[in-house]
CSV table of C-alpha atoms and ligand atoms in Angstrom, one decimal:
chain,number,residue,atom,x,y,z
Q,1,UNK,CA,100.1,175.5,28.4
Q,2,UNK,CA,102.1,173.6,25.3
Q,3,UNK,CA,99.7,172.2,23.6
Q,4,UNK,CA,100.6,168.2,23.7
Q,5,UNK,CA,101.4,168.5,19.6
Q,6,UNK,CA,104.5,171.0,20.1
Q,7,UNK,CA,105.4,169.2,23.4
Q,8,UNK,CA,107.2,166.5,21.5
Q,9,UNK,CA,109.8,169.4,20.6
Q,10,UNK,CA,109.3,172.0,23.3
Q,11,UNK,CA,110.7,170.4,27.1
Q,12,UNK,CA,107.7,172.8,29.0
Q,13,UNK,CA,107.2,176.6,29.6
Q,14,UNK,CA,109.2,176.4,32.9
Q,15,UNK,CA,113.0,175.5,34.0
Q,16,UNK,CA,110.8,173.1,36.1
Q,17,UNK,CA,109.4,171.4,33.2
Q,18,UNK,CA,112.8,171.4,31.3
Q,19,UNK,CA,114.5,169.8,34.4
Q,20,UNK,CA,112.0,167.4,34.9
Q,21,UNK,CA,112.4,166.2,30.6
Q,22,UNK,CA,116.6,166.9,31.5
Q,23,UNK,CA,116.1,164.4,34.4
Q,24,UNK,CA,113.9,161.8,31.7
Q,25,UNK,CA,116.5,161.7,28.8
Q,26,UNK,CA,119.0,161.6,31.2
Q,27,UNK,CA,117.8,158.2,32.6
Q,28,UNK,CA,118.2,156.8,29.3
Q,29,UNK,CA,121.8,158.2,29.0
Q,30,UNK,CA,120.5,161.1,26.5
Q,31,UNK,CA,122.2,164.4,27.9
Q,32,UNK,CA,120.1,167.9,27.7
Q,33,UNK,CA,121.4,170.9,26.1
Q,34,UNK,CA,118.9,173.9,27.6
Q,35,UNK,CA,117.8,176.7,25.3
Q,36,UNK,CA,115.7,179.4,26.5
Q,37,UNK,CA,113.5,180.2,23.3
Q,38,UNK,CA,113.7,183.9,22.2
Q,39,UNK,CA,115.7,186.1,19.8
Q,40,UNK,CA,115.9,189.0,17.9
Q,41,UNK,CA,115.3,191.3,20.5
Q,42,UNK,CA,115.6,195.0,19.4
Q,43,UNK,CA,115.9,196.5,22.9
Q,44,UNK,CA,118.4,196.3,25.6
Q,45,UNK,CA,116.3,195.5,28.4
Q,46,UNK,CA,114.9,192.0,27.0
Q,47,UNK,CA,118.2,190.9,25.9
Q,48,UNK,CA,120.1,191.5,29.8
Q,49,UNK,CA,116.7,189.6,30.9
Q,50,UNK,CA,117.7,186.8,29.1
Q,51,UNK,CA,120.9,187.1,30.0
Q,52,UNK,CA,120.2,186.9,33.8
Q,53,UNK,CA,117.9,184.3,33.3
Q,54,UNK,CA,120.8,182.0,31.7
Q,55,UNK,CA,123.3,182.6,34.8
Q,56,UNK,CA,120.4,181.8,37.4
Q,57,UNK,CA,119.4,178.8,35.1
Q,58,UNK,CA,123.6,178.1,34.9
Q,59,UNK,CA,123.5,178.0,38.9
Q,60,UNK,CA,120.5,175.7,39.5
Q,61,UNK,CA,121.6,173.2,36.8
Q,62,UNK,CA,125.1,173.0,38.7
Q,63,UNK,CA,123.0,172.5,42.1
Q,64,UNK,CA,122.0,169.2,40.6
Q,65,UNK,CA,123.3,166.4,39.5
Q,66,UNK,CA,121.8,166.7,35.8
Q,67,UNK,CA,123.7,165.9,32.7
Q,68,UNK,CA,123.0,169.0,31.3
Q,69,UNK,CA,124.6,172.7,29.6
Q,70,UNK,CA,122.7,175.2,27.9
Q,71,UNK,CA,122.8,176.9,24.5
Q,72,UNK,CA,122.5,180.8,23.9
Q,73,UNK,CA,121.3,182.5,20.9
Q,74,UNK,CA,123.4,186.1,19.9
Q,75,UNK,CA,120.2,188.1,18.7
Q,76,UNK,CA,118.4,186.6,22.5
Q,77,UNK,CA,121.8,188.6,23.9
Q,78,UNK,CA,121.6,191.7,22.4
Q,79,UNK,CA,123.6,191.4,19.0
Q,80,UNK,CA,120.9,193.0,17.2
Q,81,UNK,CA,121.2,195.9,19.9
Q,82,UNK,CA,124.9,196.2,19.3
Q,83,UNK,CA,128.0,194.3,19.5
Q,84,UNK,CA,128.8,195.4,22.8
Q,85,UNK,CA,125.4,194.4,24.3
Q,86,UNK,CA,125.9,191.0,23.1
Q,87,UNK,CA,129.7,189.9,24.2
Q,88,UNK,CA,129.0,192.0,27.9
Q,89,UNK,CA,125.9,189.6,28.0
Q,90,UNK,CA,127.7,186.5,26.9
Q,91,UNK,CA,130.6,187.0,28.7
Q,92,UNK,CA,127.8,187.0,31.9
Q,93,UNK,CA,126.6,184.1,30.9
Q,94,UNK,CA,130.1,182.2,30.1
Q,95,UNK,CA,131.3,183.4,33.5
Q,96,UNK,CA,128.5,181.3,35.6
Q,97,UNK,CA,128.8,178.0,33.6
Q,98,UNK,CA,132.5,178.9,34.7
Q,99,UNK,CA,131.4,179.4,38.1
Q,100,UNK,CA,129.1,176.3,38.1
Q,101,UNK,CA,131.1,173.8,35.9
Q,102,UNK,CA,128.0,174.2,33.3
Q,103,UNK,CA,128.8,174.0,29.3
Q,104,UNK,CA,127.7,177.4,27.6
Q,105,UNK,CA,126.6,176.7,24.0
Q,106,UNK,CA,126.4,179.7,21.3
Q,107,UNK,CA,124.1,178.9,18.2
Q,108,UNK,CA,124.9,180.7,14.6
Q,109,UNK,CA,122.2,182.3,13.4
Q,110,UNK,CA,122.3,184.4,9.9
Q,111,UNK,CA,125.2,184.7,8.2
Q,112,UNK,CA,125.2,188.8,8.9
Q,113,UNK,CA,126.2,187.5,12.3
Q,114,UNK,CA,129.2,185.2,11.9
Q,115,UNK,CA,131.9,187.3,12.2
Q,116,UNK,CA,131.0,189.3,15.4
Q,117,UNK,CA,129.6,185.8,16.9
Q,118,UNK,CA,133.0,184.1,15.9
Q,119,UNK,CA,134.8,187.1,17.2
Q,120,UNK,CA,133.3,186.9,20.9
Q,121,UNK,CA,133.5,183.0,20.8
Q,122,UNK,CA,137.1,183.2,20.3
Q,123,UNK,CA,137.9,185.5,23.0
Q,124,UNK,CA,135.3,184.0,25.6
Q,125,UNK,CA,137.1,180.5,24.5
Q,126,UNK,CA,140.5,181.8,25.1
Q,127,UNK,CA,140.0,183.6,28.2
Q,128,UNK,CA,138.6,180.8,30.1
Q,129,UNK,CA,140.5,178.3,28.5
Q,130,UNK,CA,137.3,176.2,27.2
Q,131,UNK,CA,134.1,175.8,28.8
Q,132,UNK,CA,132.4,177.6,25.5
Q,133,UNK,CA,131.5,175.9,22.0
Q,134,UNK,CA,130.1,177.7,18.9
Q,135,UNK,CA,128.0,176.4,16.1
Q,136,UNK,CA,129.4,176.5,12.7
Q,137,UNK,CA,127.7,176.0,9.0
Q,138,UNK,CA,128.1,173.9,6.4
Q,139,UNK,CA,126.6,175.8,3.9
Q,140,UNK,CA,128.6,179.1,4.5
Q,141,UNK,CA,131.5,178.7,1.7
Q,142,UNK,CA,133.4,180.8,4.8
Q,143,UNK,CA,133.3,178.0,6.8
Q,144,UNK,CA,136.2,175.9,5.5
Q,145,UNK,CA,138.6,179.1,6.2
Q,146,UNK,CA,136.8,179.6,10.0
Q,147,UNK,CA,137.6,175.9,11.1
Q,148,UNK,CA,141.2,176.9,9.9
Q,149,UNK,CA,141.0,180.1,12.3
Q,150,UNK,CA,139.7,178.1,15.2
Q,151,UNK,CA,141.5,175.0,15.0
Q,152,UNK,CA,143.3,175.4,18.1
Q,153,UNK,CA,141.0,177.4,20.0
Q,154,UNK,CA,139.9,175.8,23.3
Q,155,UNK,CA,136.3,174.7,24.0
Q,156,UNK,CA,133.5,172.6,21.2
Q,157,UNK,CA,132.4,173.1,18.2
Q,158,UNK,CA,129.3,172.0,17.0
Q,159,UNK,CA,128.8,171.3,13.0
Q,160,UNK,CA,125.6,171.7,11.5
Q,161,UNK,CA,124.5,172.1,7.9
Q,162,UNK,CA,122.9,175.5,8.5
Q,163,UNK,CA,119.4,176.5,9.1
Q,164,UNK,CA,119.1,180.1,7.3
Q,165,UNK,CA,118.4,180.5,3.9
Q,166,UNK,CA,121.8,182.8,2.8
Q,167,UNK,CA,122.9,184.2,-1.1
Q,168,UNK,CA,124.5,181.8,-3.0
Q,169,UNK,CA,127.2,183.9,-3.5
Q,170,UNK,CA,128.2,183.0,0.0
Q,171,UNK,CA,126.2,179.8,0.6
Q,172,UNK,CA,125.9,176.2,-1.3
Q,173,UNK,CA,122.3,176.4,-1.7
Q,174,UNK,CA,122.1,172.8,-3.3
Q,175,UNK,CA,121.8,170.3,-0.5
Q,176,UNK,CA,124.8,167.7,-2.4
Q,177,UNK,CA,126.9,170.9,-2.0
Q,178,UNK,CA,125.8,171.2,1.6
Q,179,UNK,CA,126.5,167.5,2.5
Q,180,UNK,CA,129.8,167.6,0.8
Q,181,UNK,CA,130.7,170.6,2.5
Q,182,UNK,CA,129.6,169.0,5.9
Q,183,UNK,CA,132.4,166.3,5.3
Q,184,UNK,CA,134.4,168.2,4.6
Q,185,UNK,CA,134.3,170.4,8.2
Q,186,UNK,CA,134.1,166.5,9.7
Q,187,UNK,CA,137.4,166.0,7.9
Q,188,UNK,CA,139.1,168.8,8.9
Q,189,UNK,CA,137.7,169.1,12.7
Q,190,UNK,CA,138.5,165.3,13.0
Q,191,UNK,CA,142.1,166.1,11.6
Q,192,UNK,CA,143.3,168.9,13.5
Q,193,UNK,CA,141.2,168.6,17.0
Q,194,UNK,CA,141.6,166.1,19.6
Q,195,UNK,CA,138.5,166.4,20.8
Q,196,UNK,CA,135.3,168.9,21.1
Q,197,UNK,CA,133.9,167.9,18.5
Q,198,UNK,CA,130.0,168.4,17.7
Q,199,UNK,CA,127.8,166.7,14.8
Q,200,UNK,CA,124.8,168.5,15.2
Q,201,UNK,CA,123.1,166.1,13.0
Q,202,UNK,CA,120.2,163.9,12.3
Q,203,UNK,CA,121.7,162.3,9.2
Q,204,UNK,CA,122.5,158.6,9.8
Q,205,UNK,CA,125.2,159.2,6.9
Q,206,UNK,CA,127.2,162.3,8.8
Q,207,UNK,CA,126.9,160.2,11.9
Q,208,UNK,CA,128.5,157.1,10.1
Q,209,UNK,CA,131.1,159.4,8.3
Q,210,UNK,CA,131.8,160.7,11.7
Q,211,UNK,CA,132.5,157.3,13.7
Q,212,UNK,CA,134.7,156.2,10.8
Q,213,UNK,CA,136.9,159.5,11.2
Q,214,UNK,CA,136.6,159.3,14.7
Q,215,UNK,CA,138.1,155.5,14.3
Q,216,UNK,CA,140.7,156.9,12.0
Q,217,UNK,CA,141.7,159.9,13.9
Q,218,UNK,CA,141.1,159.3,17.6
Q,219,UNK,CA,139.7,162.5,18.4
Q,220,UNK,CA,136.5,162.6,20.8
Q,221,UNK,CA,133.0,163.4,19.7
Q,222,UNK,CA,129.4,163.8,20.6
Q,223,UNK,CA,126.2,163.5,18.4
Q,224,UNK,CA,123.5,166.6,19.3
Q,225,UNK,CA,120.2,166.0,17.8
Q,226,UNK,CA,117.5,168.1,18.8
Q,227,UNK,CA,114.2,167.3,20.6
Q,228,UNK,CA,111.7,165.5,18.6
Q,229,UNK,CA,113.8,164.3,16.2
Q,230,UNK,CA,114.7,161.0,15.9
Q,231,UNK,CA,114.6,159.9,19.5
Q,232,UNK,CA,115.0,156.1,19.0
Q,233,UNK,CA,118.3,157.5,17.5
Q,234,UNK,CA,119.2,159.0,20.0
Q,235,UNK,CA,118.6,156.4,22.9
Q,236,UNK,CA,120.0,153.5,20.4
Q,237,UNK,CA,123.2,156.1,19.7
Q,238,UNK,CA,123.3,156.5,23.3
Q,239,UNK,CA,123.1,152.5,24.3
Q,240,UNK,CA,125.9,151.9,21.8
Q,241,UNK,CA,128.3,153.9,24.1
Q,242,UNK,CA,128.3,157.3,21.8
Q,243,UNK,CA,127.9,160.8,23.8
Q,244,UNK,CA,123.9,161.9,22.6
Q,245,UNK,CA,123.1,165.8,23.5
Q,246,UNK,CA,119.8,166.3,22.7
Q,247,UNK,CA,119.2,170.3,22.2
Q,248,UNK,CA,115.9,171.1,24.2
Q,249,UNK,CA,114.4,174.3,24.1
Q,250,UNK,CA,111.9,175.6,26.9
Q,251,UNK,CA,109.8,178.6,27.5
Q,252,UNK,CA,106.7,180.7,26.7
Q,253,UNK,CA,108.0,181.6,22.9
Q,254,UNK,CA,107.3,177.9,21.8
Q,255,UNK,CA,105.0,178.8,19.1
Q,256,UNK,CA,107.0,179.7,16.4
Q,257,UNK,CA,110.0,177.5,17.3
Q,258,UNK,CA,107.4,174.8,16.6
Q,259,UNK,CA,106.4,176.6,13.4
Q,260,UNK,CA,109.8,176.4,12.5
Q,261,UNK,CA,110.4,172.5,12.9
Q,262,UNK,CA,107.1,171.8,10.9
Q,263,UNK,CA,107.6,174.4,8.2
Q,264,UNK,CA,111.2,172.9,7.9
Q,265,UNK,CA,110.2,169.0,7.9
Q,266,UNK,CA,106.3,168.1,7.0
Q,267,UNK,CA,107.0,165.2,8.5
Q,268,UNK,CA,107.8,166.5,12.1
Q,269,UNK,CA,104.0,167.8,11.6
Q,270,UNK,CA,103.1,164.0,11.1
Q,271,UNK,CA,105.0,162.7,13.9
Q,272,UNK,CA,103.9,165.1,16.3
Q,273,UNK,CA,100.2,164.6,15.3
Q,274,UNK,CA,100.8,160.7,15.6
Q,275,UNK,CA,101.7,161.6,19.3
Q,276,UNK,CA,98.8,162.8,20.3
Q,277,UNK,CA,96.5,160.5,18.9
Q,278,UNK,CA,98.7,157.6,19.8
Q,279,UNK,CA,99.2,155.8,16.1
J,1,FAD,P1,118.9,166.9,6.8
J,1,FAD,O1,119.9,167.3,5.8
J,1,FAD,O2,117.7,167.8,7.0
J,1,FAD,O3,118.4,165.5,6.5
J,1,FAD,C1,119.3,164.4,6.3
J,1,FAD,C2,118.7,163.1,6.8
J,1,FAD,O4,118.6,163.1,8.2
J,1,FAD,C3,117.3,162.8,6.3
J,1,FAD,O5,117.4,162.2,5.0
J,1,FAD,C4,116.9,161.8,7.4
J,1,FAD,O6,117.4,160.6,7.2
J,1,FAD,C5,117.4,162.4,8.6
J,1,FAD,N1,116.5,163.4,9.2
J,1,FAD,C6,116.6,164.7,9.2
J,1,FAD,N2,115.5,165.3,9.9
J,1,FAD,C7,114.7,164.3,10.2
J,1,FAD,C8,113.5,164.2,10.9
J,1,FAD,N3,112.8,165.3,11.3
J,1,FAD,N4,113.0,163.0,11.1
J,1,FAD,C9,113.6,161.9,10.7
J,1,FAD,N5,114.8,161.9,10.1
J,1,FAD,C10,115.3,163.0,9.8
J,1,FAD,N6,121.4,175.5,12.4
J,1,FAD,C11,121.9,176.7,12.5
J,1,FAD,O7,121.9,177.4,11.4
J,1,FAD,N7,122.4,177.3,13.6
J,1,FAD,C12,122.4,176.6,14.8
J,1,FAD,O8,122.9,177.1,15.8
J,1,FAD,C13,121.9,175.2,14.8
J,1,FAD,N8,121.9,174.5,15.9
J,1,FAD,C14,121.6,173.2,15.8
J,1,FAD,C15,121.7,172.4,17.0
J,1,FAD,C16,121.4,171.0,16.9
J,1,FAD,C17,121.6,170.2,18.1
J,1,FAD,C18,120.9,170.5,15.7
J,1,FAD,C19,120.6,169.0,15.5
J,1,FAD,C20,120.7,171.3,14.6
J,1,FAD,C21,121.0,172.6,14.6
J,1,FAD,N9,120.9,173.5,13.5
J,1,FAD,C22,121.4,174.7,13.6
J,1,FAD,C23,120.0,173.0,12.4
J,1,FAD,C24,120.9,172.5,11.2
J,1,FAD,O9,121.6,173.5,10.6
J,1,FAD,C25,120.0,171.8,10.2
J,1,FAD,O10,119.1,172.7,9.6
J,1,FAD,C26,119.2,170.6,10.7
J,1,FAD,O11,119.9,169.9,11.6
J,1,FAD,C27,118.8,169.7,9.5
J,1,FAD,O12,119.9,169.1,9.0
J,1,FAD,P2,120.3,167.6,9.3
J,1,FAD,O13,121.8,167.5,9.2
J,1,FAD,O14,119.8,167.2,10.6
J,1,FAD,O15,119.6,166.7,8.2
């Protein structure tokens, strides 16, 4: 069992428990990206497991009438196995949010892995004409030439300022760079998309900046925040009439996705602890 002081970011160990928080944040018009937790698996036989999980997960969300997609991880479908592994696996799990009307999400994980994720975004996207978003990072100095390459691909893309400590020879490492470079993507996503666009942020400055160029420019957006994270935000972001994903992961690897959070933010450490003892 989740203890209760990871449960503030962890939706349960069970699609059950996820579609029971889905069904929670939904009521409050707070829409639920699913990610299984797991990654970085070495072998081909945990990776196609993960894989079929996703589609069966894909099916039962489209049985109901949740507001709800989910997000895949490349290194949780085999990229670390091979390239091969991990577009066969993707392209699975693509095909039943196809098949089910469901949104398939890809994260970006190091930057060792941008290319061949981009790469098997881009062809997924094209082929079925949308239904597929990919994350993209601020902090990669590649990133300004990417949105260029995928300016007119169909399907989302999500912005984020980037999780993974990279080199500075191919990363702003200073976070004024980062948050320059993060309007910067805005700018340009805002400019040349009409729509599918992604701030995966809990900044209340990006989200500003993003309603401005959304006011200038027209083009459609949503806010994804994930779970835990400023959830008055959320709900208040939500009430105001703006599309709020919240990114909720789920399953028995929550341990050291909850490491993660707190080693990233003390604070989230604070807040959770504040949850359990009700202060
Ligand atoms: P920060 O730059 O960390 O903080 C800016 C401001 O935001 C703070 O000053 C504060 O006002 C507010 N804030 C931030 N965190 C908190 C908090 N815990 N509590 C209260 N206020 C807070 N990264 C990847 O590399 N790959 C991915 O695939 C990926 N997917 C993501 C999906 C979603 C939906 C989200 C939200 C993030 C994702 N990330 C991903 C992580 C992202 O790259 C950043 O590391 C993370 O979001 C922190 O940056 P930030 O923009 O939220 O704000």
């Amino acid at each position: 069992m989740i203890p209760p002081i990871a449960s503030r970011f962890v939706a349960g160990e069970t699609p059950a428990a996820a579609f029971e928080h889905a069904r929670r944040e939904n009521e409050d018009d707070v829409k639920v990206i699913l990610n299984l937790l797991g990654e970085h698996y070495h072998e081909r036989a945990p990776a196609d497991e993960d894989a079929a999980t996703y589609e069966s997960l894909v099916a039962d969300i489209g049985g109901t009438d949740l507001d709800a997609c989910v997000s895949v991880k490349p290194s949780q479908l085999g990229l670390d196995v091979g390239e091969g592994v991990f577009r066969e696996n993707f392209g699975r799990v693509v095909e039943a949010g196809r098949e089910h009307d469901v949104f398939v999400w890809c994260d970006m994980e190091d930057a060792t892995t941008t290319g061949a994720t981009l790469d098997a975004f881009e062809e997924l996207a094209r082929e079925h004409d949308g239904g597929v978003g990919l994350c993209v990072q601020a902090n990669l100095r590649r990133t300004r030439e990417d949105l260029d390459r995928l300016a007119d691909v169909p399907g989302k893309l999500r912005l984020v300022k980037g999780a993974y400590d990279e080199d500075p020879e191919i990363a702003y490492t200073d976070k004024a760079d980062v948050n320059e470079a993060y309007r910067e993507g805005l700018e340009l996503l805002f400019s040349r998309r009409e729509g599918g666009i992604a701030v995966g942020s809990h900044d209340p400055a990006m989200i500003s900046y993003a309603k401005e160029l959304h006011a200038e420019h027209g083009a459609g957006f949503e806010v994804q925040m994930l779970m835990g994270v400023r959830p008055d935000a959320q709900r208040e972001l939500a009430a105001e009439g703006v599309e709020v994903w919240q990114y909720a992961p789920y399953g028995d690897k929550w341990l050291s996705y909850f490491y993660r959070r707190v080693r990233e933010r003390k604070e989230n450490l604070l807040f959770a602890l504040r949850a359990v003892v009700g202060v």
